[in-house]
Amino acid sequence: MKRYLITFSYDGTHFAGFQSQPELRTVQQEIEDALCFINQKKKTPLVASGRTDAKVHALRQKAHFDLNVEITLNKLKRALNSNLSEDIHVIKVEEVESNFHARYYVKRKKYLYKMNLGEYNPLERDYVYQYNHTLNVGAMKKAIKHFKGTHDFRAFVSENSMKEECTRTIYKVSIKRNKLNRDLLEFYFEGTGFMKYQIRNMVGYLIKVGENKVKPDSVVKVIESKNRMKAGKTAPAEGLYLMDVIY
Amino acid sequence: MKRYLITFSYDGTHFAGFQSQPELRTVQQEIEDALCFINQKKKTPLVASGRTDAKVHALRQKAHFDLNVEITLNKLKRALNSNLSEDIHVIKVEEVESNFHARYYVKRKKYLYKMNLGEYNPLERDYVYQYNHTLNVGAMKKAIKHFKGTHDFRAFVSENSMKEECTRTIYKVSIKRNKLNRDLLEFYFEGTGFMKYQIRNMVGYLIKVGENKVKPDSVVKVIESKNRMKAGKTAPAEGLYLMDVIY
């Protein structure tokens, strides 16, 4: 028995999220079906670094599984890709220690959120959040800095996650205009981990700041309130990308 | 009666091309249906700068039509967009002279062809041609220059177009690596007009050059041959973008 770590990308548009659910098309189920085929029809569980929601994309998601089949890393990569739909792609296969765990061993995760402030582009309709009003981007840049550090992010998580421990550390944040398309705003977050809806809720609050409805410094108070009602709307899923997972 | 010129973008993925065809979803039909609705249920023909094939994208396609309805340009733009699917978008509506013609008045057309030489990216599967071998890009850059100028492009057009006059002028050509993704090769063509499959056939021949199967200078001989059999494969549609139309 060997443990493998895979790095893979997917277009979240036509998935009901990462995690297997009966009757729904999910990333986990697609990959487990491919693994089952490769692993002599044996059920082969996939353990990912974490879930992503419906319509959320991943450029470098990571997951582990165990196989008892003689196969080289290159052949395993090819066998997986030839059994996966065209909206999932395995980039890399590595062998790891038998105690490696794709979720527990995560040190950092990197996310990007893309938002278009310019003319609607039909080619990007599933890949950016289209926002048709003007925003005070300067205020948003001030506000996003307040998310840095170690905080109890209870005010920014989905109701389901509130019973869990909500303290996380965010190491890096930024808002930048894309170099080739100045109308495209890119929000970057790097931290120990993010809870369900956390990034989309943080972006939702930053939009409120950009609309001049609240001040940049108010982020501090909302974090301290630990009250979901203070934060506001959840930004749409299609703008969110899991960019990388660091072990 | 007023004549309008519209500038619009579309994602070609789910269209059977631009031109109306019975039983098939086409860009022309979608826009004519929207115009019919706006024009008090009257059939309203749309005349575009030219056709695009199935799966080919457009960032700034242009077309004209006539309307006998009192409506401002802004309202007409909104009325069109609210009656169009999310994979077509009208960027601009202008009023033009009653003798303006969206096809006959074309001075230049600009096309881009995108080809990915790096790892397959599922998010771009409908938007770039995925090429999984190495290419001699230097040789391709030499070869593409031979397409510049006024030539009879008979060797590079679809069989259906061969009966027509095939002389066209190409003003600008280039092959560049995308600034944010060096694995993404972008072929640019600007000229008086391009016939069916012409750009995809020119790109197909450039790939043959990049594979070192033919020399860069051989482009000259193939053009002179006026023989479709000499040119080679047609590059796939999903990499092709109509970038702009100049009047």
CSV table of C-alpha atoms in Angstrom, one decimal:
chain,number,residue,atom,x,y,z
A,1,MET,CA,0.0,0.0,0.0
A,2,LYS,CA,1.3,3.4,-1.0
A,3,ARG,CA,0.0,6.9,-0.2
A,4,TYR,CA,-0.1,9.4,-3.0
A,5,LEU,CA,-0.6,13.2,-3.0
A,6,ILE,CA,-2.2,14.7,-6.1
A,7,THR,CA,-2.3,18.3,-7.2
A,8,PHE,CA,-5.3,19.0,-9.5
A,9,SER,CA,-7.3,21.8,-11.1
A,10,TYR,CA,-11.0,22.0,-11.8
A,11,ASP,CA,-13.6,24.3,-13.3
A,12,GLY,CA,-16.2,24.5,-10.6
A,13,THR,CA,-19.0,25.7,-12.9
A,14,HIS,CA,-20.7,22.4,-13.5
A,15,PHE,CA,-20.0,20.8,-10.0
A,16,ALA,CA,-22.3,20.9,-7.0
A,17,GLY,CA,-19.1,21.5,-5.0
A,18,PHE,CA,-16.2,19.3,-4.0
A,19,GLN,CA,-17.7,16.9,-1.5
A,20,SER,CA,-19.6,13.8,-2.5
A,21,GLN,CA,-23.4,14.1,-2.2
A,22,PRO,CA,-25.9,11.6,-3.4
A,23,GLU,CA,-27.3,12.3,-6.9
A,24,LEU,CA,-25.1,15.3,-7.5
A,25,ARG,CA,-22.0,15.7,-9.7
A,26,THR,CA,-19.1,16.5,-7.4
A,27,VAL,CA,-15.3,16.7,-7.8
A,28,GLN,CA,-14.6,14.1,-5.1
A,29,GLN,CA,-17.0,11.6,-6.7
A,30,GLU,CA,-15.5,12.1,-10.2
A,31,ILE,CA,-11.9,11.4,-8.9
A,32,GLU,CA,-13.0,8.5,-6.6
A,33,ASP,CA,-14.7,6.9,-9.6
A,34,ALA,CA,-11.5,7.2,-11.6
A,35,LEU,CA,-9.5,5.8,-8.6
A,36,CYS,CA,-11.9,2.9,-8.2
A,37,PHE,CA,-11.4,2.0,-11.9
A,38,ILE,CA,-7.6,2.2,-11.5
A,39,ASN,CA,-7.6,0.3,-8.2
A,40,GLN,CA,-9.2,-2.9,-9.5
A,41,LYS,CA,-12.7,-1.7,-8.8
A,42,LYS,CA,-12.0,-1.2,-5.1
A,43,LYS,CA,-13.6,1.8,-3.3
A,44,THR,CA,-10.7,4.3,-2.8
A,45,PRO,CA,-11.4,7.3,-0.6
A,46,LEU,CA,-10.0,10.7,-1.6
A,47,VAL,CA,-9.0,13.1,1.3
A,48,ALA,CA,-8.6,16.7,0.1
A,49,SER,CA,-7.0,19.7,1.8
A,50,GLY,CA,-10.6,21.0,2.3
A,51,ARG,CA,-13.8,21.5,0.4
A,52,THR,CA,-14.8,24.1,-2.1
A,53,ASP,CA,-18.4,25.2,-2.7
A,54,ALA,CA,-20.5,24.8,-5.9
A,55,LYS,CA,-19.1,26.9,-8.8
A,56,VAL,CA,-15.8,27.7,-6.9
A,57,HIS,CA,-12.7,26.9,-9.0
A,58,ALA,CA,-9.4,25.4,-8.1
A,59,LEU,CA,-6.0,25.9,-9.8
A,60,ARG,CA,-4.0,23.8,-7.4
A,61,GLN,CA,-6.2,21.8,-5.0
A,62,LYS,CA,-4.5,18.8,-3.2
A,63,ALA,CA,-5.6,15.5,-1.9
A,64,HIS,CA,-4.3,12.1,-0.9
A,65,PHE,CA,-5.4,8.5,-1.4
A,66,ASP,CA,-3.9,5.0,-0.9
A,67,LEU,CA,-3.3,2.5,-3.7
A,68,ASN,CA,-2.1,-1.1,-3.7
A,69,VAL,CA,-1.3,-1.2,-7.4
A,70,GLU,CA,2.1,-1.3,-9.1
A,71,ILE,CA,2.2,1.8,-11.2
A,72,THR,CA,4.7,4.6,-11.9
A,73,LEU,CA,3.8,8.2,-11.0
A,74,ASN,CA,3.6,9.2,-14.7
A,75,LYS,CA,1.3,6.3,-15.6
A,76,LEU,CA,-0.9,7.1,-12.6
A,77,LYS,CA,-1.2,10.7,-13.7
A,78,ARG,CA,-2.1,9.6,-17.2
A,79,ALA,CA,-4.5,6.9,-15.9
A,80,LEU,CA,-6.3,9.5,-13.8
A,81,ASN,CA,-6.6,12.1,-16.5
A,82,SER,CA,-7.8,9.7,-19.1
A,83,ASN,CA,-10.6,8.7,-16.6
A,84,LEU,CA,-11.6,12.2,-15.6
A,85,SER,CA,-13.9,14.7,-17.4
A,86,GLU,CA,-12.4,17.6,-19.2
A,87,ASP,CA,-13.3,20.0,-16.4
A,88,ILE,CA,-10.9,18.3,-13.9
A,89,HIS,CA,-7.1,17.8,-14.5
A,90,VAL,CA,-4.4,16.2,-12.4
A,91,ILE,CA,-1.3,18.3,-12.7
A,92,LYS,CA,1.1,16.2,-10.5
A,93,VAL,CA,1.2,12.9,-8.6
A,94,GLU,CA,3.7,12.3,-5.8
A,95,GLU,CA,4.3,9.5,-3.4
A,96,VAL,CA,4.2,10.6,0.3
A,97,GLU,CA,4.8,9.0,3.7
A,98,SER,CA,2.0,6.7,4.9
A,99,ASN,CA,1.1,9.1,7.7
A,100,PHE,CA,0.8,12.1,5.5
A,101,HIS,CA,-2.6,13.7,5.6
A,102,ALA,CA,-3.9,16.2,3.0
A,103,ARG,CA,-6.1,18.1,5.4
A,104,TYR,CA,-4.3,17.9,8.8
A,105,TYR,CA,-0.9,18.7,7.3
A,106,VAL,CA,-2.0,22.0,5.6
A,107,LYS,CA,0.3,24.9,6.6
A,108,ARG,CA,-1.2,27.6,4.3
A,109,LYS,CA,-3.9,28.0,1.7
A,110,LYS,CA,-4.0,30.7,-1.0
A,111,TYR,CA,-7.2,32.1,-2.5
A,112,LEU,CA,-8.0,34.6,-5.2
A,113,TYR,CA,-11.3,36.4,-5.8
A,114,LYS,CA,-11.9,38.0,-9.2
A,115,MET,CA,-14.3,40.8,-9.8
A,116,ASN,CA,-14.9,42.7,-13.0
A,117,LEU,CA,-15.8,46.4,-12.8
A,118,GLY,CA,-15.7,46.9,-16.6
A,119,GLU,CA,-18.0,45.9,-19.4
A,120,TYR,CA,-19.6,42.4,-19.0
A,121,ASN,CA,-17.6,39.8,-20.9
A,122,PRO,CA,-19.6,36.7,-21.9
A,123,LEU,CA,-16.4,34.6,-22.1
A,124,GLU,CA,-15.8,35.2,-18.4
A,125,ARG,CA,-19.3,34.8,-17.1
A,126,ASP,CA,-18.5,31.7,-15.0
A,127,TYR,CA,-15.0,33.0,-14.0
A,128,VAL,CA,-15.4,36.4,-12.5
A,129,TYR,CA,-18.0,38.2,-10.4
A,130,GLN,CA,-19.6,40.9,-12.6
A,131,TYR,CA,-20.1,44.1,-10.7
A,132,ASN,CA,-21.8,47.0,-12.5
A,133,HIS,CA,-21.3,49.9,-10.1
A,134,THR,CA,-18.3,52.1,-9.2
A,135,LEU,CA,-16.3,51.2,-6.1
A,136,ASN,CA,-14.0,53.1,-3.8
A,137,VAL,CA,-11.0,50.7,-4.3
A,138,GLY,CA,-8.8,52.9,-2.1
A,139,ALA,CA,-11.1,52.3,0.9
A,140,MET,CA,-11.2,48.6,0.1
A,141,LYS,CA,-7.4,48.4,0.1
A,142,LYS,CA,-7.3,50.0,3.6
A,143,ALA,CA,-10.1,47.7,4.9
A,144,ILE,CA,-8.6,44.4,3.7
A,145,LYS,CA,-5.5,45.0,5.8
A,146,HIS,CA,-7.6,44.6,9.0
A,147,PHE,CA,-8.2,40.9,8.1
A,148,LYS,CA,-4.5,40.2,8.6
A,149,GLY,CA,-3.4,38.5,11.8
A,150,THR,CA,-5.0,35.9,14.1
A,151,HIS,CA,-8.7,36.5,14.8
A,152,ASP,CA,-11.8,34.7,15.7
A,153,PHE,CA,-13.6,35.0,12.3
A,154,ARG,CA,-17.0,33.9,13.6
A,155,ALA,CA,-18.7,37.0,12.0
A,156,PHE,CA,-17.6,35.9,8.6
A,157,VAL,CA,-18.5,32.2,8.5
A,158,SER,CA,-21.6,30.3,7.4
A,159,GLU,CA,-24.0,29.5,10.2
A,160,ASN,CA,-23.2,25.8,10.0
A,161,SER,CA,-19.5,26.5,10.9
A,162,MET,CA,-20.3,28.6,14.0
A,163,LYS,CA,-20.2,25.8,16.4
A,164,GLU,CA,-16.5,25.0,15.4
A,165,GLU,CA,-13.4,26.8,16.5
A,166,CYS,CA,-13.3,29.9,14.3
A,167,THR,CA,-9.8,31.2,15.1
A,168,ARG,CA,-7.5,31.4,12.0
A,169,THR,CA,-4.4,33.3,11.0
A,170,ILE,CA,-4.3,35.3,7.8
A,171,TYR,CA,-0.7,36.1,6.7
A,172,LYS,CA,-1.2,38.0,3.5
A,173,VAL,CA,-3.9,40.1,1.9
A,174,SER,CA,-4.0,42.4,-1.2
A,175,ILE,CA,-6.3,43.9,-3.7
A,176,LYS,CA,-4.7,44.5,-7.1
A,177,ARG,CA,-5.9,45.4,-10.6
A,178,ASN,CA,-5.0,42.8,-13.2
A,179,LYS,CA,-2.0,43.8,-15.2
A,180,LEU,CA,-3.6,43.1,-18.6
A,181,ASN,CA,-7.1,44.2,-17.7
A,182,ARG,CA,-7.3,47.2,-15.3
A,183,ASP,CA,-11.1,46.7,-14.8
A,184,LEU,CA,-10.4,43.3,-13.2
A,185,LEU,CA,-10.0,43.5,-9.4
A,186,GLU,CA,-8.1,40.6,-7.8
A,187,PHE,CA,-8.5,40.0,-4.0
A,188,TYR,CA,-5.7,37.8,-2.6
A,189,PHE,CA,-5.9,35.9,0.8
A,190,GLU,CA,-3.2,33.6,2.2
A,191,GLY,CA,-3.7,32.0,5.6
A,192,THR,CA,-3.7,28.9,7.8
A,193,GLY,CA,-7.1,28.0,6.5
A,194,PHE,CA,-10.5,29.4,5.7
A,195,MET,CA,-14.0,28.3,6.8
A,196,LYS,CA,-17.1,27.8,4.7
A,197,TYR,CA,-18.1,31.1,3.0
A,198,GLN,CA,-15.3,33.0,5.0
A,199,ILE,CA,-13.6,34.5,1.9
A,200,ARG,CA,-16.8,35.2,0.1
A,201,ASN,CA,-18.2,37.0,3.3
A,202,MET,CA,-15.0,39.0,3.7
A,203,VAL,CA,-15.2,40.0,0.0
A,204,GLY,CA,-18.9,40.9,0.5
A,205,TYR,CA,-17.9,43.2,3.4
A,206,LEU,CA,-15.1,44.8,1.4
A,207,ILE,CA,-17.7,45.6,-1.3
A,208,LYS,CA,-19.8,47.3,1.3
A,209,VAL,CA,-16.7,49.4,2.1
A,210,GLY,CA,-16.2,50.1,-1.6
A,211,GLU,CA,-19.8,51.3,-1.8
A,212,ASN,CA,-18.9,53.8,1.0
A,213,LYS,CA,-21.7,52.3,3.2
A,214,VAL,CA,-19.2,51.5,6.0
A,215,LYS,CA,-15.7,52.8,6.8
A,216,PRO,CA,-12.6,50.8,6.2
A,217,ASP,CA,-11.8,50.7,10.0
A,218,SER,CA,-15.2,49.1,10.7
A,219,VAL,CA,-13.7,45.7,9.8
A,220,VAL,CA,-12.1,45.7,13.2
A,221,LYS,CA,-15.4,46.1,15.0
A,222,VAL,CA,-17.2,43.5,12.9
A,223,ILE,CA,-14.5,40.9,13.7
A,224,GLU,CA,-14.8,41.8,17.4
A,225,SER,CA,-18.6,41.5,17.3
A,226,LYS,CA,-18.4,37.8,16.3
A,227,ASN,CA,-21.9,38.4,14.9
A,228,ARG,CA,-22.7,37.1,11.4
A,229,MET,CA,-25.4,39.7,11.1
A,230,LYS,CA,-22.9,42.6,11.2
A,231,ALA,CA,-20.9,41.4,8.1
A,232,GLY,CA,-23.3,41.4,5.2
A,233,LYS,CA,-23.7,39.7,1.9
A,234,THR,CA,-21.8,36.6,0.7
A,235,ALA,CA,-20.0,37.4,-2.6
A,236,PRO,CA,-21.0,35.0,-5.5
A,237,ALA,CA,-19.1,31.7,-5.9
A,238,GLU,CA,-17.9,32.1,-9.5
A,239,GLY,CA,-15.2,34.7,-8.7
A,240,LEU,CA,-13.4,32.4,-6.1
A,241,TYR,CA,-10.3,30.4,-6.9
A,242,LEU,CA,-8.4,28.0,-4.6
A,243,MET,CA,-4.9,28.9,-5.9
A,244,ASP,CA,-2.6,26.6,-3.9
A,245,VAL,CA,-2.2,24.6,-0.8
A,246,ILE,CA,1.2,24.5,1.1
A,247,TYR,CA,2.3,21.7,3.4
B,1,MET,CA,-36.3,54.3,-40.1
B,2,LYS,CA,-32.8,54.5,-38.6
B,3,ARG,CA,-29.8,52.3,-39.2
B,4,TYR,CA,-27.8,51.2,-36.1
B,5,LEU,CA,-24.3,49.7,-35.7
B,6,ILE,CA,-23.8,47.4,-32.8
B,7,THR,CA,-20.5,46.2,-31.3
B,8,PHE,CA,-20.9,42.9,-29.4
B,9,SER,CA,-19.0,40.0,-27.9
B,10,TYR,CA,-19.9,36.3,-27.7
B,11,ASP,CA,-18.7,33.1,-26.3
B,12,GLY,CA,-18.8,30.8,-29.4
B,13,THR,CA,-18.7,27.5,-27.3
B,14,HIS,CA,-22.4,26.8,-27.4
B,15,PHE,CA,-23.2,28.3,-30.8
B,16,ALA,CA,-23.3,26.5,-34.2
B,17,GLY,CA,-21.5,29.5,-35.6
B,18,PHE,CA,-22.7,33.0,-36.4
B,19,GLN,CA,-25.0,32.5,-39.4
B,20,SER,CA,-28.6,31.4,-38.9
B,21,GLN,CA,-29.3,27.8,-39.8
B,22,PRO,CA,-32.5,25.9,-39.3
B,23,GLU,CA,-32.8,24.0,-36.0
B,24,LEU,CA,-29.4,25.3,-34.7
B,25,ARG,CA,-28.5,27.8,-32.1
B,26,THR,CA,-26.7,30.7,-33.8
B,27,VAL,CA,-25.5,34.2,-32.8
B,28,GLN,CA,-27.4,35.8,-35.7
B,29,GLN,CA,-30.7,34.1,-34.8
B,30,GLU,CA,-30.4,35.0,-31.1
B,31,ILE,CA,-29.8,38.7,-31.9
B,32,GLU,CA,-32.5,38.7,-34.6
B,33,ASP,CA,-35.0,37.2,-32.1
B,34,ALA,CA,-34.1,40.0,-29.6
B,35,LEU,CA,-34.5,42.7,-32.4
B,36,CYS,CA,-37.9,41.2,-33.5
B,37,PHE,CA,-39.1,41.5,-29.9
B,38,ILE,CA,-37.9,45.2,-29.7
B,39,ASN,CA,-39.2,46.0,-33.2
B,40,GLN,CA,-42.9,45.3,-32.4
B,41,LYS,CA,-42.6,41.6,-33.6
B,42,LYS,CA,-41.3,42.6,-37.0
B,43,LYS,CA,-38.6,40.4,-38.6
B,44,THR,CA,-35.4,42.5,-38.4
B,45,PRO,CA,-32.4,41.3,-40.4
B,46,LEU,CA,-29.0,41.6,-38.9
B,47,VAL,CA,-26.0,42.2,-41.2
B,48,ALA,CA,-22.7,41.4,-39.6
B,49,SER,CA,-19.1,42.2,-40.7
B,50,GLY,CA,-18.7,38.6,-41.5
B,51,ARG,CA,-19.4,35.1,-40.1
B,52,THR,CA,-17.5,33.2,-37.5
B,53,ASP,CA,-17.5,29.4,-37.3
B,54,ALA,CA,-18.9,27.2,-34.5
B,55,LYS,CA,-17.0,27.6,-31.3
B,56,VAL,CA,-15.1,30.7,-32.5
B,57,HIS,CA,-15.3,33.6,-30.1
B,58,ALA,CA,-15.7,37.3,-30.7
B,59,LEU,CA,-14.6,40.2,-28.4
B,60,ARG,CA,-15.8,43.0,-30.8
B,61,GLN,CA,-17.9,41.7,-33.6
B,62,LYS,CA,-20.0,44.4,-35.5
B,63,ALA,CA,-23.3,44.3,-37.3
B,64,HIS,CA,-26.0,46.7,-38.5
B,65,PHE,CA,-29.8,46.6,-38.6
B,66,ASP,CA,-32.7,49.0,-39.3
B,67,LEU,CA,-35.3,50.0,-36.7
B,68,ASN,CA,-38.4,52.2,-36.9
B,69,VAL,CA,-38.9,52.6,-33.2
B,70,GLU,CA,-38.3,55.7,-31.0
B,71,ILE,CA,-35.6,54.6,-28.6
B,72,THR,CA,-32.4,56.1,-27.2
B,73,LEU,CA,-29.1,54.4,-27.8
B,74,ASN,CA,-28.7,53.5,-24.1
B,75,LYS,CA,-32.2,52.0,-23.9
B,76,LEU,CA,-31.6,50.1,-27.1
B,77,LYS,CA,-28.4,48.6,-25.6
B,78,ARG,CA,-30.2,47.6,-22.5
B,79,ALA,CA,-33.2,46.2,-24.3
B,80,LEU,CA,-30.9,44.1,-26.5
B,81,ASN,CA,-28.9,42.8,-23.5
B,82,SER,CA,-32.0,42.0,-21.4
B,83,ASN,CA,-33.3,39.9,-24.4
B,84,LEU,CA,-30.0,38.1,-25.1
B,85,SER,CA,-28.5,35.0,-23.4
B,86,GLU,CA,-25.6,35.4,-21.1
B,87,ASP,CA,-23.1,34.2,-23.7
B,88,ILE,CA,-23.8,37.3,-26.0
B,89,HIS,CA,-23.3,40.9,-24.9
B,90,VAL,CA,-23.9,44.2,-26.7
B,91,ILE,CA,-21.1,46.6,-25.8
B,92,LYS,CA,-22.1,49.6,-27.9
B,93,VAL,CA,-24.9,50.9,-30.0
B,94,GLU,CA,-24.4,53.7,-32.5
B,95,GLU,CA,-26.6,55.4,-35.1
B,96,VAL,CA,-25.0,55.3,-38.6
B,97,GLU,CA,-25.9,56.7,-42.1
B,98,SER,CA,-28.7,54.9,-43.9
B,99,ASN,CA,-26.2,53.6,-46.5
B,100,PHE,CA,-23.7,52.2,-44.0
B,101,HIS,CA,-23.1,48.5,-44.5
B,102,ALA,CA,-21.4,46.4,-41.8
B,103,ARG,CA,-19.9,44.0,-44.3
B,104,TYR,CA,-19.0,46.1,-47.4
B,105,TYR,CA,-17.6,49.0,-45.3
B,106,VAL,CA,-15.1,46.9,-43.4
B,107,LYS,CA,-11.5,48.3,-43.7
B,108,ARG,CA,-9.7,45.9,-41.4
B,109,LYS,CA,-10.3,42.9,-39.2
B,110,LYS,CA,-8.2,41.8,-36.2
B,111,TYR,CA,-8.0,38.2,-35.1
B,112,LEU,CA,-6.2,36.4,-32.3
B,113,TYR,CA,-5.5,32.7,-32.0
B,114,LYS,CA,-4.6,31.3,-28.5
B,115,MET,CA,-2.6,28.1,-28.0
B,116,ASN,CA,-1.5,26.7,-24.7
B,117,LEU,CA,1.9,24.8,-24.7
B,118,GLY,CA,1.8,24.3,-20.9
B,119,GLU,CA,-0.1,22.1,-18.6
B,120,TYR,CA,-3.8,21.6,-19.6
B,121,ASN,CA,-6.1,24.1,-17.7
B,122,PRO,CA,-9.7,22.9,-17.4
B,123,LEU,CA,-10.9,26.5,-16.9
B,124,GLU,CA,-9.6,27.4,-20.4
B,125,ARG,CA,-10.7,24.2,-22.3
B,126,ASP,CA,-13.1,26.1,-24.5
B,127,TYR,CA,-10.9,29.2,-24.9
B,128,VAL,CA,-7.5,28.0,-26.0
B,129,TYR,CA,-6.1,25.2,-28.2
B,130,GLN,CA,-4.3,22.8,-26.0
B,131,TYR,CA,-1.1,21.6,-27.6
B,132,ASN,CA,0.9,18.9,-25.8
B,133,HIS,CA,4.2,18.9,-27.7
B,134,THR,CA,7.2,21.2,-27.9
B,135,LEU,CA,7.3,23.7,-30.8
B,136,ASN,CA,10.1,25.7,-32.4
B,137,VAL,CA,8.5,29.1,-31.8
B,138,GLY,CA,11.5,30.9,-33.4
B,139,ALA,CA,10.8,29.2,-36.7
B,140,MET,CA,7.1,30.0,-36.4
B,141,LYS,CA,7.9,33.7,-35.9
B,142,LYS,CA,10.0,33.7,-39.1
B,143,ALA,CA,7.3,31.8,-41.0
B,144,ILE,CA,4.3,34.0,-40.0
B,145,LYS,CA,6.0,37.1,-41.6
B,146,HIS,CA,5.6,35.5,-45.0
B,147,PHE,CA,1.8,35.9,-44.7
B,148,LYS,CA,2.1,39.7,-44.7
B,149,GLY,CA,1.2,41.5,-47.9
B,150,THR,CA,-1.2,41.0,-50.7
B,151,HIS,CA,-1.6,37.4,-51.8
B,152,ASP,CA,-4.0,35.0,-53.4
B,153,PHE,CA,-4.7,32.8,-50.2
B,154,ARG,CA,-6.4,30.0,-52.2
B,155,ALA,CA,-4.1,27.4,-50.5
B,156,PHE,CA,-5.4,28.4,-47.1
B,157,VAL,CA,-9.2,28.6,-47.6
B,158,SER,CA,-12.0,26.0,-47.2
B,159,GLU,CA,-12.9,24.2,-50.4
B,160,ASN,CA,-16.3,26.1,-50.5
B,161,SER,CA,-14.5,29.4,-50.7
B,162,MET,CA,-12.2,28.5,-53.6
B,163,LYS,CA,-14.6,29.6,-56.3
B,164,GLU,CA,-14.5,33.2,-54.9
B,165,GLU,CA,-11.8,35.8,-55.3
B,166,CYS,CA,-9.2,34.8,-52.7
B,167,THR,CA,-6.8,37.8,-52.8
B,168,ARG,CA,-6.5,39.6,-49.5
B,169,THR,CA,-4.1,41.9,-47.8
B,170,ILE,CA,-2.6,41.1,-44.4
B,171,TYR,CA,-1.1,44.2,-42.7
B,172,LYS,CA,0.2,42.9,-39.4
B,173,VAL,CA,1.1,39.5,-38.0
B,174,SER,CA,2.9,38.4,-34.8
B,175,ILE,CA,3.4,35.5,-32.4
B,176,LYS,CA,3.8,36.5,-28.8
B,177,ARG,CA,3.9,34.8,-25.5
B,178,ASN,CA,1.2,36.1,-23.1
B,179,LYS,CA,2.7,38.4,-20.5
B,180,LEU,CA,1.1,36.7,-17.5
B,181,ASN,CA,1.4,33.1,-18.8
B,182,ARG,CA,4.5,32.4,-20.9
B,183,ASP,CA,3.1,29.0,-22.0
B,184,LEU,CA,0.3,30.8,-23.8
B,185,LEU,CA,1.2,31.5,-27.4
B,186,GLU,CA,-0.9,34.3,-29.1
B,187,PHE,CA,-1.0,34.6,-32.9
B,188,TYR,CA,-2.2,38.0,-34.2
B,189,PHE,CA,-3.5,38.7,-37.7
B,190,GLU,CA,-4.8,42.0,-39.0
B,191,GLY,CA,-5.9,42.4,-42.6
B,192,THR,CA,-8.6,43.5,-45.1
B,193,GLY,CA,-10.5,40.3,-44.4
B,194,PHE,CA,-10.1,36.6,-44.0
B,195,MET,CA,-12.0,33.8,-45.7
B,196,LYS,CA,-13.6,30.7,-44.1
B,197,TYR,CA,-10.9,28.7,-42.2
B,198,GLN,CA,-8.1,31.0,-43.5
B,199,ILE,CA,-6.7,31.9,-40.1
B,200,ARG,CA,-7.1,28.4,-38.7
B,201,ASN,CA,-5.4,27.0,-41.8
B,202,MET,CA,-2.5,29.5,-41.5
B,203,VAL,CA,-2.1,28.6,-37.8
B,204,GLY,CA,-2.2,24.9,-38.8
B,205,TYR,CA,0.7,25.5,-41.2
B,206,LEU,CA,2.6,27.5,-38.6
B,207,ILE,CA,2.3,24.5,-36.3
B,208,LYS,CA,3.8,22.3,-39.0
B,209,VAL,CA,6.7,24.8,-39.1
B,210,GLY,CA,7.0,24.7,-35.3
B,211,GLU,CA,7.2,20.9,-35.4
B,212,ASN,CA,10.2,21.3,-37.8
B,213,LYS,CA,8.3,19.3,-40.5
B,214,VAL,CA,8.6,22.2,-43.0
B,215,LYS,CA,10.9,25.2,-43.2
B,216,PRO,CA,9.7,28.8,-42.3
B,217,ASP,CA,10.4,29.9,-45.9
B,218,SER,CA,8.1,27.2,-47.3
B,219,VAL,CA,5.1,29.4,-46.6
B,220,VAL,CA,6.0,31.4,-49.7
B,221,LYS,CA,5.9,28.2,-51.9
B,222,VAL,CA,2.6,27.1,-50.4
B,223,ILE,CA,0.9,30.5,-51.0
B,224,GLU,CA,2.3,30.4,-54.6
B,225,SER,CA,1.0,26.8,-55.1
B,226,LYS,CA,-2.7,27.9,-54.6
B,227,ASN,CA,-3.2,24.3,-53.6
B,228,ARG,CA,-5.1,23.5,-50.5
B,229,MET,CA,-3.4,20.1,-50.2
B,230,LYS,CA,0.0,21.7,-49.6
B,231,ALA,CA,-1.1,23.6,-46.5
B,232,GLY,CA,-2.1,21.0,-44.0
B,233,LYS,CA,-4.4,20.8,-41.0
B,234,THR,CA,-7.0,23.3,-39.8
B,235,ALA,CA,-6.3,24.4,-36.2
B,236,PRO,CA,-9.2,23.9,-33.8
B,237,ALA,CA,-11.9,26.6,-33.6
B,238,GLU,CA,-11.8,27.2,-29.8
B,239,GLY,CA,-8.5,29.1,-30.0
B,240,LEU,CA,-9.8,31.7,-32.4
B,241,TYR,CA,-11.1,35.2,-31.5
B,242,LEU,CA,-12.4,38.0,-33.7
B,243,MET,CA,-10.9,40.9,-31.8
B,244,ASP,CA,-12.1,43.9,-33.7
B,245,VAL,CA,-13.6,45.2,-36.9
B,246,ILE,CA,-12.4,48.6,-38.3
B,247,TYR,CA,-14.5,50.8,-40.6
